[in-house]
XYZ file of N, CA and C in Angstrom:
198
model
N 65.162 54.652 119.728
C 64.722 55.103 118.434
C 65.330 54.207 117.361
N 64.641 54.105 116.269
C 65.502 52.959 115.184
C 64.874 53.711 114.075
N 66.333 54.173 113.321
C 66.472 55.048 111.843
C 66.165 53.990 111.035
N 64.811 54.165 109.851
C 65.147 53.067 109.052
C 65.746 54.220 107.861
N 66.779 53.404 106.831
C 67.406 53.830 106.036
C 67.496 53.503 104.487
N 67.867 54.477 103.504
C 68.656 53.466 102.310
C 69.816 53.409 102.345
N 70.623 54.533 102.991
C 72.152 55.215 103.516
C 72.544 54.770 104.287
N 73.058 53.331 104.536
C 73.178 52.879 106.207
C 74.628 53.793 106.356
N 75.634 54.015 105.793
C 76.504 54.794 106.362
C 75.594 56.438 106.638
N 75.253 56.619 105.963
C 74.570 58.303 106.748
C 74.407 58.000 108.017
N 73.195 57.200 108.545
C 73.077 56.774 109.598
C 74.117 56.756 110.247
N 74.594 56.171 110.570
C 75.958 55.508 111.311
C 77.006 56.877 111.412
N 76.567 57.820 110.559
C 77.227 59.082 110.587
C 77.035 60.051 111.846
N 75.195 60.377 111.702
C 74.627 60.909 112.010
C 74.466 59.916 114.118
N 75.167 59.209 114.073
C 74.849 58.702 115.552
C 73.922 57.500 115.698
N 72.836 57.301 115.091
C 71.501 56.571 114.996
C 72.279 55.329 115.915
N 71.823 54.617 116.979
C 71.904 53.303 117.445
C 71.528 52.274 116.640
N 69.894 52.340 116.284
C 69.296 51.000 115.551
C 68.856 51.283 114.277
N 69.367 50.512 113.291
C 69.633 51.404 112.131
C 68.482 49.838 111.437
N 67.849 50.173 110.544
C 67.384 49.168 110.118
C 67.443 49.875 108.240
N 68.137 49.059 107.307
C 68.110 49.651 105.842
C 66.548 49.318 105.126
N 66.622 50.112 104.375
C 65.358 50.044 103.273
C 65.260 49.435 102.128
N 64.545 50.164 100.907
C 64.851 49.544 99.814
C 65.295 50.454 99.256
N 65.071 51.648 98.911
C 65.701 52.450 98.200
C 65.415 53.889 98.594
N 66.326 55.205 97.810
C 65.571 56.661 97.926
C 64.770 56.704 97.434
N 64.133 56.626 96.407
C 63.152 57.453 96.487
C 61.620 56.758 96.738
N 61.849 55.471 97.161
C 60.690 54.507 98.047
C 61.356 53.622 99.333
N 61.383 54.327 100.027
C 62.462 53.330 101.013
C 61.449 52.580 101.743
N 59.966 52.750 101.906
C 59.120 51.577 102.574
C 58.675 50.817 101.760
N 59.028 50.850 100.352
C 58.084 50.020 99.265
C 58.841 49.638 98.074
N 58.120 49.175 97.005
C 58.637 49.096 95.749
C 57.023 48.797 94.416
N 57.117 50.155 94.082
C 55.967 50.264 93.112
C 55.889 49.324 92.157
N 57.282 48.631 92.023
C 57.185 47.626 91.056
C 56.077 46.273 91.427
N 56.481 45.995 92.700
C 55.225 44.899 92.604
C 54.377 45.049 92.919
N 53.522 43.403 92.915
C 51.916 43.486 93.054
C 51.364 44.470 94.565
N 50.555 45.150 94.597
C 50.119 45.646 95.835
C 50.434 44.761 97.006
N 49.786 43.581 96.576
C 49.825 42.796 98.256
C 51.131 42.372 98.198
N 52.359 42.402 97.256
C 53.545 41.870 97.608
C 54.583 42.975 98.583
N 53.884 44.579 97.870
C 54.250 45.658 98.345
C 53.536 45.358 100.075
N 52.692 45.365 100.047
C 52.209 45.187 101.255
C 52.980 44.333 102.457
N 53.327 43.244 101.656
C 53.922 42.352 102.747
C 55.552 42.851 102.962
N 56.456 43.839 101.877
C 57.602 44.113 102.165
C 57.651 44.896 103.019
N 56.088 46.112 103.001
C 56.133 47.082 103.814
C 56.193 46.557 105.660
N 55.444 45.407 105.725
C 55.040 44.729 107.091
C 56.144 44.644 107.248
N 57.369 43.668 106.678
C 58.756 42.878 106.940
C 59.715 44.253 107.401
N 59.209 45.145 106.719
C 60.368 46.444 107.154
C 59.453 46.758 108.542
N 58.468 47.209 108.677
C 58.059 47.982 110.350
C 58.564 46.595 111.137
N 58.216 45.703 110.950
C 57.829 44.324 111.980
C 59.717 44.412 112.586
N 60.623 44.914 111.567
C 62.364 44.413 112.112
C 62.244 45.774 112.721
N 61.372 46.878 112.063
C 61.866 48.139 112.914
C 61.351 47.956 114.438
N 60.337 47.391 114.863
C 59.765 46.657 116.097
C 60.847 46.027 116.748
N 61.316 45.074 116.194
C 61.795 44.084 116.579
C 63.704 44.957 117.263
N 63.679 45.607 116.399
C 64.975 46.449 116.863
C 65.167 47.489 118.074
N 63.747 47.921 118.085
C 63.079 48.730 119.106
C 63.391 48.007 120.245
N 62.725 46.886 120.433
C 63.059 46.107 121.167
C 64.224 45.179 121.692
N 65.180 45.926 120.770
C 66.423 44.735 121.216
C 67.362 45.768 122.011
N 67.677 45.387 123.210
C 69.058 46.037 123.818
C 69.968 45.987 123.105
N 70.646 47.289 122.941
C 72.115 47.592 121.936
C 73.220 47.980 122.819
N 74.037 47.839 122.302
C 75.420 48.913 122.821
C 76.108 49.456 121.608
N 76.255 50.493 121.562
C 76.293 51.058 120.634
C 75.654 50.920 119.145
N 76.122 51.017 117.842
C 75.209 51.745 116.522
C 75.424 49.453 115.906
N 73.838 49.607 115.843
C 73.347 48.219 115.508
C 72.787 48.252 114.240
N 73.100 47.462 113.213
C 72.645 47.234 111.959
C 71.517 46.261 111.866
N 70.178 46.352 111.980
C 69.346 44.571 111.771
C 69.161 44.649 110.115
N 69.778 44.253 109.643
C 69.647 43.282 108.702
C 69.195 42.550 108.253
N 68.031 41.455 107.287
C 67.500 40.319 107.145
C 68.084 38.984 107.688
């Protein structure tokens, strides 16, 4: 399972292994500020690492990061 977050310590509280951070509370897949398709492409860059984390063997609580 991979928590994405804005709280990476909550996470890390709460147990989560693959922790991937966001952008913020109260839009953590987006940012209304920009253009649609720029929103669009931040939204891809966040699922695509949450994928990518999915996929990575861990041992214990893993941060992916940019």
């Amino acid at each position: 399972m991979v928590h994405m977050c804005t709280i990476v310590p909550i996470s890390m509280t709460v147990g989560a292994n693959r922790i991937v951070p966001t952008v913020a509370i109260p839009y953590p897949l987006g940012n209304p500020a920009l253009e649609p398709a720029d929103e669009k492409e931040l939204r891809r860059k966040l699922v695509k690492k949450a994928l990518e984390a999915l996929a990575t063997e861990v041992h214990g609580q893993t941060v992916f990061k940019d």
